[in-house]
Short mmCIF file of C-alpha atoms in Angstrom, two decimals:
data_model
loop_
_atom_site.label_atom_id
_atom_site.label_comp_id
_atom_site.label_asym_id
_atom_site.label_seq_id
_atom_site.Cartn_x
_atom_site.Cartn_y
_atom_site.Cartn_z
CA MET A 200 9.23 -0.45 -25.78
CA THR A 201 6.33 -0.22 -28.24
CA ASP A 202 6.06 2.32 -31.02
CA THR A 203 3.52 4.33 -29.00
CA GLU A 204 5.41 4.20 -25.71
CA LEU A 205 8.00 6.87 -24.93
CA ALA A 206 11.24 6.20 -23.02
CA TRP A 207 10.04 7.98 -19.88
CA HIS A 208 6.87 5.85 -19.83
CA THR A 209 8.71 2.53 -19.49
CA GLU A 210 9.12 2.40 -15.71
CA LEU A 211 5.65 3.75 -14.92
CA LEU A 212 4.04 1.34 -17.38
CA ARG A 213 6.02 -1.56 -15.90
CA ARG A 214 4.83 -0.68 -12.37
CA GLU A 215 1.20 -0.27 -13.46
CA LEU A 216 1.18 -3.63 -15.25
CA ALA A 217 2.88 -5.39 -12.33
CA ALA A 218 0.02 -4.32 -10.05
CA LEU A 219 -3.02 -4.99 -12.25
CA GLU A 220 -5.10 -6.15 -9.28
CA ARG A 221 -4.75 -2.66 -7.77
CA LEU A 222 -5.42 -0.77 -11.00
CA PRO A 223 -8.45 1.52 -10.52
CA HIS A 224 -11.45 1.39 -12.82
CA ALA A 225 -10.47 4.75 -14.33
CA LEU A 226 -7.37 6.91 -14.64
CA LEU A 227 -7.06 10.65 -15.11
CA LEU A 228 -3.87 11.67 -16.89
CA LEU A 229 -2.82 15.25 -16.29
CA GLY A 230 0.32 17.09 -17.29
CA THR A 231 1.99 19.62 -19.46
CA PRO A 232 0.94 19.52 -23.12
CA GLY A 233 3.31 17.53 -25.32
CA ILE A 234 4.69 15.06 -22.76
CA GLY A 235 2.96 12.02 -24.27
CA LYS A 236 -0.13 11.48 -22.12
CA SER A 237 -2.14 10.17 -25.07
CA ARG A 238 0.67 7.85 -26.14
CA TYR A 239 0.94 6.51 -22.58
CA ALA A 240 -2.83 5.93 -22.47
CA VAL A 241 -2.68 3.98 -25.76
CA ALA A 242 0.27 1.87 -24.55
CA LEU A 243 -1.57 1.05 -21.30
CA ALA A 244 -4.84 0.27 -23.11
CA ALA A 245 -2.98 -1.96 -25.58
CA ALA A 246 -1.35 -3.86 -22.71
CA LEU A 247 -4.69 -4.35 -20.97
CA LEU A 248 -6.43 -5.55 -24.14
CA CYS A 249 -3.62 -7.76 -25.45
CA GLU A 250 -4.46 -11.47 -25.70
CA THR A 251 -0.78 -12.55 -25.74
CA PRO A 252 1.14 -10.02 -23.62
CA ALA A 253 4.92 -10.05 -23.37
CA GLY A 254 6.58 -11.36 -20.21
CA ASP A 255 6.55 -7.88 -18.66
CA GLY A 256 2.85 -7.40 -19.42
CA ARG A 257 3.24 -5.02 -22.34
CA ALA A 258 1.28 -5.55 -25.55
CA SER A 259 2.71 -8.04 -28.01
CA GLY A 260 1.61 -6.08 -31.06
CA ARG A 261 0.77 -9.37 -32.81
CA CYS A 262 -2.67 -10.46 -31.60
CA ALA A 263 -6.12 -9.44 -32.88
CA ALA A 264 -6.70 -7.15 -29.87
CA CYS A 265 -3.46 -5.28 -30.58
CA GLY A 266 -4.76 -4.69 -34.10
CA TRP A 267 -7.77 -2.87 -32.69
CA LEU A 268 -5.53 0.02 -31.65
CA SER A 269 -3.35 0.18 -34.73
CA THR A 270 -4.30 3.02 -37.01
#
């Protein structure tokens, strides 16, 4: 789990990354305020941009692309 990802994002993120070929060109994240939609979006974007992803597809946090999202 990354520092942006929340515990309840893990399974959804794993499923999304396992099916990258079916990922749509855009996603709309809706939900109750405070559940971590922005953090999920950052974790997914980091995984998609990462040049050296982990075995499960999540961002490594060590490559140049991962640095683009660190603030």
